[in-house]
Amino acid sequence: MRQAAVFADAALRRVLEVIDRRRPPAQLRPLLVAGLIDPMLAVSRAAAGQQGAAMLRRVRLQPVGPPDHETAAEVFGCYSRADRMHAIACRVEKLPTGGGTRWQVVALHIG
């Protein structure tokens, strides 16, 4: 689960950077499954004009129960923007790709 935790931390940081328009959305393609990219663009447009950059503060990970306990995890954490704290959560799974298997975000909730 160590690899999943490192991946989740990096992926959530990149998601927040895309929302803040500090990174282009194309950089999320290798991290998120295809169906999550368009909703991210909508969140990014809605967040335009908010004050301060979003900063990931804490991330925790919990493996999913059997039989997926080594290939899926629920991730939850918080981020700050200006003087407010917000919640963020996702599910990561180890999925097969053209070059083997890799971790990907398959569900995402930003509060």
PDB file of N, CA and C in Angstrom:
ATOM      1  N   MET A   1       0.813  -1.202   0.000  1.00  0.00           N
ATOM      2  CA  MET A   1       0.000   0.000   0.000  1.00  0.00           C
ATOM      3  C   MET A   1       0.860   1.271   0.000  1.00  0.00           C
ATOM      4  N   ARG A   2       2.140   1.115   0.230  1.00  0.00           N
ATOM      5  CA  ARG A   2       3.019   2.291   0.218  1.00  0.00           C
ATOM      6  C   ARG A   2       2.996   2.970  -1.158  1.00  0.00           C
ATOM      7  N   GLN A   3       3.051   2.159  -2.227  1.00  0.00           N
ATOM      8  CA  GLN A   3       2.999   2.731  -3.579  1.00  0.00           C
ATOM      9  C   GLN A   3       1.674   3.448  -3.824  1.00  0.00           C
ATOM     10  N   ALA A   4       0.599   2.890  -3.323  1.00  0.00           N
ATOM     11  CA  ALA A   4      -0.717   3.519  -3.477  1.00  0.00           C
ATOM     12  C   ALA A   4      -0.760   4.859  -2.747  1.00  0.00           C
ATOM     13  N   ALA A   5      -0.174   4.930  -1.563  1.00  0.00           N
ATOM     14  CA  ALA A   5      -0.166   6.173  -0.793  1.00  0.00           C
ATOM     15  C   ALA A   5       0.651   7.257  -1.495  1.00  0.00           C
ATOM     16  N   VAL A   6       1.803   6.895  -2.014  1.00  0.00           N
ATOM     17  CA  VAL A   6       2.637   7.861  -2.734  1.00  0.00           C
ATOM     18  C   VAL A   6       1.913   8.343  -3.988  1.00  0.00           C
ATOM     19  N   PHE A   7       1.307   7.400  -4.724  1.00  0.00           N
ATOM     20  CA  PHE A   7       0.556   7.770  -5.922  1.00  0.00           C
ATOM     21  C   PHE A   7      -0.599   8.700  -5.569  1.00  0.00           C
ATOM     22  N   ALA A   8      -1.383   8.353  -4.548  1.00  0.00           N
ATOM     23  CA  ALA A   8      -2.561   9.145  -4.183  1.00  0.00           C
ATOM     24  C   ALA A   8      -2.169  10.565  -3.790  1.00  0.00           C
ATOM     25  N   ASP A   9      -1.112  10.708  -3.021  1.00  0.00           N
ATOM     26  CA  ASP A   9      -0.655  12.033  -2.615  1.00  0.00           C
ATOM     27  C   ASP A   9      -0.294  12.872  -3.846  1.00  0.00           C
ATOM     28  N   ALA A  10       0.484  12.301  -4.744  1.00  0.00           N
ATOM     29  CA  ALA A  10       0.888  13.026  -5.954  1.00  0.00           C
ATOM     30  C   ALA A  10      -0.315  13.342  -6.842  1.00  0.00           C
ATOM     31  N   ALA A  11      -1.228  12.397  -6.986  1.00  0.00           N
ATOM     32  CA  ALA A  11      -2.403  12.606  -7.837  1.00  0.00           C
ATOM     33  C   ALA A  11      -3.299  13.708  -7.280  1.00  0.00           C
ATOM     34  N   LEU A  12      -3.548  13.705  -5.976  1.00  0.00           N
ATOM     35  CA  LEU A  12      -4.409  14.733  -5.395  1.00  0.00           C
ATOM     36  C   LEU A  12      -3.768  16.113  -5.474  1.00  0.00           C
ATOM     37  N   ARG A  13      -2.451  16.175  -5.301  1.00  0.00           N
ATOM     38  CA  ARG A  13      -1.771  17.467  -5.462  1.00  0.00           C
ATOM     39  C   ARG A  13      -1.934  17.987  -6.892  1.00  0.00           C
ATOM     40  N   ARG A  14      -1.785  17.104  -7.855  1.00  0.00           N
ATOM     41  CA  ARG A  14      -1.919  17.507  -9.252  1.00  0.00           C
ATOM     42  C   ARG A  14      -3.359  17.918  -9.565  1.00  0.00           C
ATOM     43  N   VAL A  15      -4.340  17.214  -8.998  1.00  0.00           N
ATOM     44  CA  VAL A  15      -5.749  17.576  -9.193  1.00  0.00           C
ATOM     45  C   VAL A  15      -5.990  19.004  -8.692  1.00  0.00           C
ATOM     46  N   LEU A  16      -5.495  19.323  -7.508  1.00  0.00           N
ATOM     47  CA  LEU A  16      -5.684  20.669  -6.971  1.00  0.00           C
ATOM     48  C   LEU A  16      -4.978  21.717  -7.827  1.00  0.00           C
ATOM     49  N   GLU A  17      -3.824  21.381  -8.354  1.00  0.00           N
ATOM     50  CA  GLU A  17      -3.112  22.320  -9.219  1.00  0.00           C
ATOM     51  C   GLU A  17      -3.873  22.567 -10.526  1.00  0.00           C
ATOM     52  N   VAL A  18      -4.519  21.534 -11.060  1.00  0.00           N
ATOM     53  CA  VAL A  18      -5.328  21.711 -12.270  1.00  0.00           C
ATOM     54  C   VAL A  18      -6.551  22.566 -11.957  1.00  0.00           C
ATOM     55  N   ILE A  19      -7.180  22.333 -10.822  1.00  0.00           N
ATOM     56  CA  ILE A  19      -8.339  23.140 -10.431  1.00  0.00           C
ATOM     57  C   ILE A  19      -7.954  24.613 -10.323  1.00  0.00           C
ATOM     58  N   ASP A  20      -6.768  24.876  -9.779  1.00  0.00           N
ATOM     59  CA  ASP A  20      -6.285  26.252  -9.632  1.00  0.00           C
ATOM     60  C   ASP A  20      -5.702  26.817 -10.930  1.00  0.00           C
ATOM     61  N   ARG A  21      -5.675  25.998 -11.970  1.00  0.00           N
ATOM     62  CA  ARG A  21      -5.119  26.374 -13.273  1.00  0.00           C
ATOM     63  C   ARG A  21      -3.621  26.659 -13.204  1.00  0.00           C
ATOM     64  N   ARG A  22      -2.941  25.957 -12.308  1.00  0.00           N
ATOM     65  CA  ARG A  22      -1.486  26.041 -12.254  1.00  0.00           C
ATOM     66  C   ARG A  22      -0.852  24.960 -13.123  1.00  0.00           C
ATOM     67  N   ARG A  23      -1.648  23.987 -13.565  1.00  0.00           N
ATOM     68  CA  ARG A  23      -1.211  22.925 -14.474  1.00  0.00           C
ATOM     69  C   ARG A  23      -2.278  22.741 -15.538  1.00  0.00           C
ATOM     70  N   PRO A  24      -1.887  22.285 -16.710  1.00  0.00           N
ATOM     71  CA  PRO A  24      -2.890  21.990 -17.745  1.00  0.00           C
ATOM     72  C   PRO A  24      -3.613  20.678 -17.443  1.00  0.00           C
ATOM     73  N   PRO A  25      -4.880  20.573 -17.797  1.00  0.00           N
ATOM     74  CA  PRO A  25      -5.652  19.352 -17.526  1.00  0.00           C
ATOM     75  C   PRO A  25      -5.061  18.100 -18.163  1.00  0.00           C
ATOM     76  N   ALA A  26      -4.328  18.233 -19.239  1.00  0.00           N
ATOM     77  CA  ALA A  26      -3.743  17.063 -19.907  1.00  0.00           C
ATOM     78  C   ALA A  26      -2.826  16.277 -18.984  1.00  0.00           C
ATOM     79  N   GLN A  27      -2.280  16.913 -17.972  1.00  0.00           N
ATOM     80  CA  GLN A  27      -1.387  16.212 -17.054  1.00  0.00           C
ATOM     81  C   GLN A  27      -2.127  15.248 -16.130  1.00  0.00           C
ATOM     82  N   LEU A  28      -3.455  15.306 -16.134  1.00  0.00           N
ATOM     83  CA  LEU A  28      -4.240  14.367 -15.318  1.00  0.00           C
ATOM     84  C   LEU A  28      -4.535  13.061 -16.054  1.00  0.00           C
ATOM     85  N   ARG A  29      -4.394  13.048 -17.356  1.00  0.00           N
ATOM     86  CA  ARG A  29      -4.770  11.868 -18.152  1.00  0.00           C
ATOM     87  C   ARG A  29      -4.125  10.570 -17.682  1.00  0.00           C
ATOM     88  N   PRO A  30      -2.837  10.537 -17.353  1.00  0.00           N
ATOM     89  CA  PRO A  30      -2.271   9.260 -16.901  1.00  0.00           C
ATOM     90  C   PRO A  30      -2.692   8.876 -15.472  1.00  0.00           C
ATOM     91  N   LEU A  31      -3.281   9.820 -14.735  1.00  0.00           N
ATOM     92  CA  LEU A  31      -3.596   9.581 -13.324  1.00  0.00           C
ATOM     93  C   LEU A  31      -5.054   9.221 -13.075  1.00  0.00           C
ATOM     94  N   LEU A  32      -5.965   9.778 -13.872  1.00  0.00           N
ATOM     95  CA  LEU A  32      -7.399   9.574 -13.688  1.00  0.00           C
ATOM     96  C   LEU A  32      -7.960   8.730 -14.818  1.00  0.00           C
ATOM     97  N   VAL A  33      -8.973   7.924 -14.507  1.00  0.00           N
ATOM     98  CA  VAL A  33      -9.660   7.191 -15.571  1.00  0.00           C
ATOM     99  C   VAL A  33     -10.380   8.214 -16.452  1.00  0.00           C
ATOM    100  N   ALA A  34     -10.661   7.828 -17.671  1.00  0.00           N
ATOM    101  CA  ALA A  34     -11.171   8.758 -18.686  1.00  0.00           C
ATOM    102  C   ALA A  34     -12.420   9.526 -18.245  1.00  0.00           C
ATOM    103  N   GLY A  35     -13.334   8.916 -17.553  1.00  0.00           N
ATOM    104  CA  GLY A  35     -14.590   9.565 -17.179  1.00  0.00           C
ATOM    105  C   GLY A  35     -14.456  10.670 -16.153  1.00  0.00           C
ATOM    106  N   LEU A  36     -13.312  10.827 -15.530  1.00  0.00           N
ATOM    107  CA  LEU A  36     -13.144  11.852 -14.492  1.00  0.00           C
ATOM    108  C   LEU A  36     -12.545  13.152 -15.025  1.00  0.00           C
ATOM    109  N   ILE A  37     -12.023  13.157 -16.230  1.00  0.00           N
ATOM    110  CA  ILE A  37     -11.358  14.342 -16.752  1.00  0.00           C
ATOM    111  C   ILE A  37     -12.340  15.488 -16.987  1.00  0.00           C
ATOM    112  N   ASP A  38     -13.461  15.225 -17.651  1.00  0.00           N
ATOM    113  CA  ASP A  38     -14.420  16.296 -17.945  1.00  0.00           C
ATOM    114  C   ASP A  38     -15.009  16.933 -16.688  1.00  0.00           C
ATOM    115  N   PRO A  39     -15.406  16.156 -15.668  1.00  0.00           N
ATOM    116  CA  PRO A  39     -15.880  16.801 -14.444  1.00  0.00           C
ATOM    117  C   PRO A  39     -14.811  17.680 -13.778  1.00  0.00           C
ATOM    118  N   MET A  40     -13.539  17.291 -13.922  1.00  0.00           N
ATOM    119  CA  MET A  40     -12.461  18.114 -13.367  1.00  0.00           C
ATOM    120  C   MET A  40     -12.409  19.480 -14.037  1.00  0.00           C
ATOM    121  N   LEU A  41     -12.650  19.514 -15.344  1.00  0.00           N
ATOM    122  CA  LEU A  41     -12.643  20.788 -16.062  1.00  0.00           C
ATOM    123  C   LEU A  41     -13.786  21.677 -15.570  1.00  0.00           C
ATOM    124  N   ALA A  42     -14.939  21.082 -15.280  1.00  0.00           N
ATOM    125  CA  ALA A  42     -16.074  21.848 -14.756  1.00  0.00           C
ATOM    126  C   ALA A  42     -15.748  22.417 -13.376  1.00  0.00           C
ATOM    127  N   VAL A  43     -15.108  21.629 -12.535  1.00  0.00           N
ATOM    128  CA  VAL A  43     -14.716  22.104 -11.200  1.00  0.00           C
ATOM    129  C   VAL A  43     -13.708  23.240 -11.341  1.00  0.00           C
ATOM    130  N   SER A  44     -12.795  23.102 -12.276  1.00  0.00           N
ATOM    131  CA  SER A  44     -11.788  24.136 -12.495  1.00  0.00           C
ATOM    132  C   SER A  44     -12.436  25.457 -12.904  1.00  0.00           C
ATOM    133  N   ARG A  45     -13.422  25.394 -13.785  1.00  0.00           N
ATOM    134  CA  ARG A  45     -14.116  26.620 -14.197  1.00  0.00           C
ATOM    135  C   ARG A  45     -14.873  27.228 -13.023  1.00  0.00           C
ATOM    136  N   ALA A  46     -15.484  26.395 -12.192  1.00  0.00           N
ATOM    137  CA  ALA A  46     -16.245  26.894 -11.043  1.00  0.00           C
ATOM    138  C   ALA A  46     -15.331  27.514  -9.992  1.00  0.00           C
ATOM    139  N   ALA A  47     -14.103  27.027  -9.891  1.00  0.00           N
ATOM    140  CA  ALA A  47     -13.160  27.523  -8.894  1.00  0.00           C
ATOM    141  C   ALA A  47     -12.453  28.795  -9.338  1.00  0.00           C
ATOM    142  N   ALA A  48     -12.615  29.177 -10.592  1.00  0.00           N
ATOM    143  CA  ALA A  48     -11.952  30.382 -11.102  1.00  0.00           C
ATOM    144  C   ALA A  48     -12.378  31.583 -10.268  1.00  0.00           C
ATOM    145  N   GLY A  49     -11.419  32.375  -9.893  1.00  0.00           N
ATOM    146  CA  GLY A  49     -11.707  33.570  -9.110  1.00  0.00           C
ATOM    147  C   GLY A  49     -11.643  33.372  -7.607  1.00  0.00           C
ATOM    148  N   GLN A  50     -11.486  32.134  -7.139  1.00  0.00           N
ATOM    149  CA  GLN A  50     -11.356  31.917  -5.703  1.00  0.00           C
ATOM    150  C   GLN A  50     -10.007  32.443  -5.242  1.00  0.00           C
ATOM    151  N   GLN A  51      -9.966  32.914  -4.040  1.00  0.00           N
ATOM    152  CA  GLN A  51      -8.737  33.510  -3.529  1.00  0.00           C
ATOM    153  C   GLN A  51      -7.824  32.452  -2.939  1.00  0.00           C
ATOM    154  N   GLY A  52      -6.561  32.544  -3.267  1.00  0.00           N
ATOM    155  CA  GLY A  52      -5.557  31.653  -2.702  1.00  0.00           C
ATOM    156  C   GLY A  52      -5.480  30.327  -3.428  1.00  0.00           C
ATOM    157  N   ALA A  53      -4.306  29.752  -3.373  1.00  0.00           N
ATOM    158  CA  ALA A  53      -4.079  28.441  -3.983  1.00  0.00           C
ATOM    159  C   ALA A  53      -4.501  27.340  -3.024  1.00  0.00           C
ATOM    160  N   ALA A  54      -5.000  26.258  -3.580  1.00  0.00           N
ATOM    161  CA  ALA A  54      -5.362  25.097  -2.765  1.00  0.00           C
ATOM    162  C   ALA A  54      -4.081  24.349  -2.389  1.00  0.00           C
ATOM    163  N   MET A  55      -3.955  24.006  -1.115  1.00  0.00           N
ATOM    164  CA  MET A  55      -2.767  23.287  -0.636  1.00  0.00           C
ATOM    165  C   MET A  55      -3.203  22.027   0.103  1.00  0.00           C
ATOM    166  N   LEU A  56      -2.751  20.884  -0.373  1.00  0.00           N
ATOM    167  CA  LEU A  56      -3.069  19.619   0.266  1.00  0.00           C
ATOM    168  C   LEU A  56      -2.400  19.579   1.627  1.00  0.00           C
ATOM    169  N   ARG A  57      -3.151  19.269   2.658  1.00  0.00           N
ATOM    170  CA  ARG A  57      -2.629  19.280   4.027  1.00  0.00           C
ATOM    171  C   ARG A  57      -2.401  17.880   4.588  1.00  0.00           C
ATOM    172  N   ARG A  58      -3.355  16.993   4.366  1.00  0.00           N
ATOM    173  CA  ARG A  58      -3.256  15.667   4.975  1.00  0.00           C
ATOM    174  C   ARG A  58      -3.915  14.651   4.063  1.00  0.00           C
ATOM    175  N   VAL A  59      -3.288  13.492   3.942  1.00  0.00           N
ATOM    176  CA  VAL A  59      -3.836  12.397   3.143  1.00  0.00           C
ATOM    177  C   VAL A  59      -3.722  11.117   3.963  1.00  0.00           C
ATOM    178  N   ARG A  60      -4.805  10.358   4.001  1.00  0.00           N
ATOM    179  CA  ARG A  60      -4.814   9.059   4.675  1.00  0.00           C
ATOM    180  C   ARG A  60      -5.351   8.035   3.690  1.00  0.00           C
ATOM    181  N   LEU A  61      -4.912   6.812   3.843  1.00  0.00           N
ATOM    182  CA  LEU A  61      -5.282   5.754   2.916  1.00  0.00           C
ATOM    183  C   LEU A  61      -5.715   4.529   3.704  1.00  0.00           C
ATOM    184  N   GLN A  62      -6.740   3.875   3.206  1.00  0.00           N
ATOM    185  CA  GLN A  62      -7.227   2.647   3.827  1.00  0.00           C
ATOM    186  C   GLN A  62      -7.443   1.607   2.745  1.00  0.00           C
ATOM    187  N   PRO A  63      -6.796   0.451   2.853  1.00  0.00           N
ATOM    188  CA  PRO A  63      -7.003  -0.598   1.840  1.00  0.00           C
ATOM    189  C   PRO A  63      -8.459  -1.053   1.832  1.00  0.00           C
ATOM    190  N   VAL A  64      -8.927  -1.398   0.648  1.00  0.00           N
ATOM    191  CA  VAL A  64     -10.276  -1.941   0.491  1.00  0.00           C
ATOM    192  C   VAL A  64     -10.236  -3.388   0.959  1.00  0.00           C
ATOM    193  N   GLY A  65     -11.330  -3.886   1.510  1.00  0.00           N
ATOM    194  CA  GLY A  65     -11.375  -5.257   2.012  1.00  0.00           C
ATOM    195  C   GLY A  65     -11.156  -6.309   0.944  1.00  0.00           C
ATOM    196  N   PRO A  66     -11.004  -7.558   1.371  1.00  0.00           N
ATOM    197  CA  PRO A  66     -10.761  -8.658   0.429  1.00  0.00           C
ATOM    198  C   PRO A  66     -11.865  -8.707  -0.616  1.00  0.00           C
ATOM    199  N   PRO A  67     -11.597  -9.095  -1.815  1.00  0.00           N
ATOM    200  CA  PRO A  67     -10.339  -9.618  -2.342  1.00  0.00           C
ATOM    201  C   PRO A  67      -9.438  -8.540  -2.918  1.00  0.00           C
ATOM    202  N   ASP A  68      -9.842  -7.265  -2.844  1.00  0.00           N
ATOM    203  CA  ASP A  68      -9.085  -6.182  -3.485  1.00  0.00           C
ATOM    204  C   ASP A  68      -8.096  -5.484  -2.557  1.00  0.00           C
ATOM    205  N   HIS A  69      -7.754  -6.076  -1.427  1.00  0.00           N
ATOM    206  CA  HIS A  69      -6.974  -5.355  -0.420  1.00  0.00           C
ATOM    207  C   HIS A  69      -5.583  -4.937  -0.888  1.00  0.00           C
ATOM    208  N   GLU A  70      -5.042  -5.527  -1.940  1.00  0.00           N
ATOM    209  CA  GLU A  70      -3.728  -5.123  -2.436  1.00  0.00           C
ATOM    210  C   GLU A  70      -3.805  -4.316  -3.730  1.00  0.00           C
ATOM    211  N   THR A  71      -4.989  -4.187  -4.296  1.00  0.00           N
ATOM    212  CA  THR A  71      -5.109  -3.499  -5.581  1.00  0.00           C
ATOM    213  C   THR A  71      -6.082  -2.327  -5.557  1.00  0.00           C
ATOM    214  N   ALA A  72      -6.630  -1.988  -4.406  1.00  0.00           N
ATOM    215  CA  ALA A  72      -7.564  -0.868  -4.314  1.00  0.00           C
ATOM    216  C   ALA A  72      -7.497  -0.257  -2.921  1.00  0.00           C
ATOM    217  N   ALA A  73      -7.685   1.060  -2.874  1.00  0.00           N
ATOM    218  CA  ALA A  73      -7.654   1.757  -1.589  1.00  0.00           C
ATOM    219  C   ALA A  73      -8.567   2.969  -1.632  1.00  0.00           C
ATOM    220  N   GLU A  74      -9.125   3.299  -0.488  1.00  0.00           N
ATOM    221  CA  GLU A  74      -9.906   4.512  -0.309  1.00  0.00           C
ATOM    222  C   GLU A  74      -8.970   5.559   0.289  1.00  0.00           C
ATOM    223  N   VAL A  75      -8.996   6.745  -0.278  1.00  0.00           N
ATOM    224  CA  VAL A  75      -8.093   7.813   0.141  1.00  0.00           C
ATOM    225  C   VAL A  75      -8.935   8.997   0.592  1.00  0.00           C
ATOM    226  N   PHE A  76      -8.552   9.610   1.691  1.00  0.00           N
ATOM    227  CA  PHE A  76      -9.287  10.769   2.181  1.00  0.00           C
ATOM    228  C   PHE A  76      -8.294  11.757   2.776  1.00  0.00           C
ATOM    229  N   GLY A  77      -8.656  13.010   2.727  1.00  0.00           N
ATOM    230  CA  GLY A  77      -7.746  14.026   3.247  1.00  0.00           C
ATOM    231  C   GLY A  77      -8.402  15.388   3.281  1.00  0.00           C
ATOM    232  N   CYS A  78      -7.561  16.395   3.492  1.00  0.00           N
ATOM    233  CA  CYS A  78      -8.061  17.761   3.532  1.00  0.00           C
ATOM    234  C   CYS A  78      -7.065  18.682   2.838  1.00  0.00           C
ATOM    235  N   TYR A  79      -7.597  19.779   2.356  1.00  0.00           N
ATOM    236  CA  TYR A  79      -6.762  20.809   1.751  1.00  0.00           C
ATOM    237  C   TYR A  79      -7.271  22.162   2.216  1.00  0.00           C
ATOM    238  N   SER A  80      -6.396  23.143   2.163  1.00  0.00           N
ATOM    239  CA  SER A  80      -6.791  24.487   2.577  1.00  0.00           C
ATOM    240  C   SER A  80      -6.753  25.419   1.385  1.00  0.00           C
ATOM    241  N   ARG A  81      -7.604  26.403   1.437  1.00  0.00           N
ATOM    242  CA  ARG A  81      -7.616  27.490   0.463  1.00  0.00           C
ATOM    243  C   ARG A  81      -7.906  28.749   1.270  1.00  0.00           C
ATOM    244  N   ALA A  82      -6.962  29.679   1.243  1.00  0.00           N
ATOM    245  CA  ALA A  82      -7.034  30.880   2.070  1.00  0.00           C
ATOM    246  C   ALA A  82      -7.136  30.429   3.540  1.00  0.00           C
ATOM    247  N   ASP A  83      -8.192  30.795   4.240  1.00  0.00           N
ATOM    248  CA  ASP A  83      -8.298  30.430   5.657  1.00  0.00           C
ATOM    249  C   ASP A  83      -9.338  29.336   5.910  1.00  0.00           C
ATOM    250  N   ARG A  84      -9.734  28.599   4.875  1.00  0.00           N
ATOM    251  CA  ARG A  84     -10.746  27.553   5.017  1.00  0.00           C
ATOM    252  C   ARG A  84     -10.165  26.190   4.726  1.00  0.00           C
ATOM    253  N   MET A  85     -10.698  25.174   5.398  1.00  0.00           N
ATOM    254  CA  MET A  85     -10.310  23.780   5.169  1.00  0.00           C
ATOM    255  C   MET A  85     -11.427  23.098   4.385  1.00  0.00           C
ATOM    256  N   HIS A  86     -11.037  22.197   3.481  1.00  0.00           N
ATOM    257  CA  HIS A  86     -11.981  21.463   2.639  1.00  0.00           C
ATOM    258  C   HIS A  86     -11.602  19.991   2.633  1.00  0.00           C
ATOM    259  N   ALA A  87     -12.564  19.149   2.315  1.00  0.00           N
ATOM    260  CA  ALA A  87     -12.328  17.706   2.248  1.00  0.00           C
ATOM    261  C   ALA A  87     -12.093  17.275   0.804  1.00  0.00           C
ATOM    262  N   ILE A  88     -11.330  16.202   0.654  1.00  0.00           N
ATOM    263  CA  ILE A  88     -11.099  15.605  -0.650  1.00  0.00           C
ATOM    264  C   ILE A  88     -10.977  14.100  -0.446  1.00  0.00           C
ATOM    265  N   ALA A  89     -11.539  13.331  -1.338  1.00  0.00           N
ATOM    266  CA  ALA A  89     -11.488  11.869  -1.213  1.00  0.00           C
ATOM    267  C   ALA A  89     -11.454  11.242  -2.601  1.00  0.00           C
ATOM    268  N   CYS A  90     -10.885  10.055  -2.669  1.00  0.00           N
ATOM    269  CA  CYS A  90     -10.853   9.340  -3.943  1.00  0.00           C
ATOM    270  C   CYS A  90     -10.672   7.849  -3.686  1.00  0.00           C
ATOM    271  N   ARG A  91     -10.846   7.099  -4.730  1.00  0.00           N
ATOM    272  CA  ARG A  91     -10.546   5.666  -4.707  1.00  0.00           C
ATOM    273  C   ARG A  91      -9.485   5.430  -5.764  1.00  0.00           C
ATOM    274  N   VAL A  92      -8.434   4.729  -5.393  1.00  0.00           N
ATOM    275  CA  VAL A  92      -7.381   4.378  -6.343  1.00  0.00           C
ATOM    276  C   VAL A  92      -7.365   2.867  -6.520  1.00  0.00           C
ATOM    277  N   GLU A  93      -7.110   2.456  -7.753  1.00  0.00           N
ATOM    278  CA  GLU A  93      -7.042   1.026  -8.066  1.00  0.00           C
ATOM    279  C   GLU A  93      -5.854   0.774  -8.971  1.00  0.00           C
ATOM    280  N   LYS A  94      -5.269  -0.384  -8.824  1.00  0.00           N
ATOM    281  CA  LYS A  94      -4.187  -0.810  -9.708  1.00  0.00           C
ATOM    282  C   LYS A  94      -4.840  -1.466 -10.918  1.00  0.00           C
ATOM    283  N   LEU A  95      -4.716  -0.799 -12.077  1.00  0.00           N
ATOM    284  CA  LEU A  95      -5.417  -1.237 -13.284  1.00  0.00           C
ATOM    285  C   LEU A  95      -4.432  -1.632 -14.375  1.00  0.00           C
ATOM    286  N   PRO A  96      -4.828  -2.598 -15.215  1.00  0.00           N
ATOM    287  CA  PRO A  96      -3.958  -2.968 -16.340  1.00  0.00           C
ATOM    288  C   PRO A  96      -3.972  -1.877 -17.411  1.00  0.00           C
ATOM    289  N   THR A  97      -2.800  -1.599 -17.970  1.00  0.00           N
ATOM    290  CA  THR A  97      -2.666  -0.643 -19.070  1.00  0.00           C
ATOM    291  C   THR A  97      -1.839  -1.291 -20.168  1.00  0.00           C
ATOM    292  N   GLY A  98      -1.595  -0.560 -21.218  1.00  0.00           N
ATOM    293  CA  GLY A  98      -0.819  -1.092 -22.326  1.00  0.00           C
ATOM    294  C   GLY A  98       0.586  -1.513 -21.921  1.00  0.00           C
ATOM    295  N   GLY A  99       1.162  -0.849 -20.932  1.00  0.00           N
ATOM    296  CA  GLY A  99       2.531  -1.145 -20.509  1.00  0.00           C
ATOM    297  C   GLY A  99       2.615  -1.893 -19.195  1.00  0.00           C
ATOM    298  N   GLY A 100       1.578  -2.565 -18.783  1.00  0.00           N
ATOM    299  CA  GLY A 100       1.576  -3.275 -17.497  1.00  0.00           C
ATOM    300  C   GLY A 100       0.412  -2.816 -16.637  1.00  0.00           C
ATOM    301  N   THR A 101       0.651  -2.714 -15.346  1.00  0.00           N
ATOM    302  CA  THR A 101      -0.384  -2.207 -14.451  1.00  0.00           C
ATOM    303  C   THR A 101       0.123  -0.947 -13.773  1.00  0.00           C
ATOM    304  N   ARG A 102      -0.820  -0.050 -13.431  1.00  0.00           N
ATOM    305  CA  ARG A 102      -0.448   1.167 -12.710  1.00  0.00           C
ATOM    306  C   ARG A 102      -1.633   1.642 -11.884  1.00  0.00           C
ATOM    307  N   TRP A 103      -1.338   2.445 -10.891  1.00  0.00           N
ATOM    308  CA  TRP A 103      -2.370   3.020 -10.048  1.00  0.00           C
ATOM    309  C   TRP A 103      -3.076   4.126 -10.809  1.00  0.00           C
ATOM    310  N   GLN A 104      -4.407   4.196 -10.644  1.00  0.00           N
ATOM    311  CA  GLN A 104      -5.208   5.256 -11.227  1.00  0.00           C
ATOM    312  C   GLN A 104      -6.329   5.643 -10.274  1.00  0.00           C
ATOM    313  N   VAL A 105      -6.739   6.895 -10.328  1.00  0.00           N
ATOM    314  CA  VAL A 105      -7.880   7.378  -9.564  1.00  0.00           C
ATOM    315  C   VAL A 105      -9.129   6.996 -10.348  1.00  0.00           C
ATOM    316  N   VAL A 106     -10.040   6.247  -9.691  1.00  0.00           N
ATOM    317  CA  VAL A 106     -11.259   5.796 -10.370  1.00  0.00           C
ATOM    318  C   VAL A 106     -12.508   6.508  -9.860  1.00  0.00           C
ATOM    319  N   ALA A 107     -12.403   7.190  -8.729  1.00  0.00           N
ATOM    320  CA  ALA A 107     -13.511   7.983  -8.196  1.00  0.00           C
ATOM    321  C   ALA A 107     -12.896   9.155  -7.433  1.00  0.00           C
ATOM    322  N   LEU A 108     -13.565  10.298  -7.493  1.00  0.00           N
ATOM    323  CA  LEU A 108     -13.010  11.510  -6.873  1.00  0.00           C
ATOM    324  C   LEU A 108     -14.145  12.359  -6.347  1.00  0.00           C
ATOM    325  N   HIS A 109     -13.986  12.862  -5.127  1.00  0.00           N
ATOM    326  CA  HIS A 109     -14.961  13.786  -4.540  1.00  0.00           C
ATOM    327  C   HIS A 109     -14.199  14.943  -3.916  1.00  0.00           C
ATOM    328  N   ILE A 110     -14.568  16.150  -4.312  1.00  0.00           N
ATOM    329  CA  ILE A 110     -13.912  17.345  -3.789  1.00  0.00           C
ATOM    330  C   ILE A 110     -14.948  18.173  -3.067  1.00  0.00           C
ATOM    331  N   GLY A 111     -14.706  18.451  -1.796  1.00  0.00           N
ATOM    332  CA  GLY A 111     -15.657  19.206  -0.987  1.00  0.00           C
ATOM    333  C   GLY A 111     -15.254  20.622  -0.780  1.00  0.00           C
TER     334      GLY A 111
END
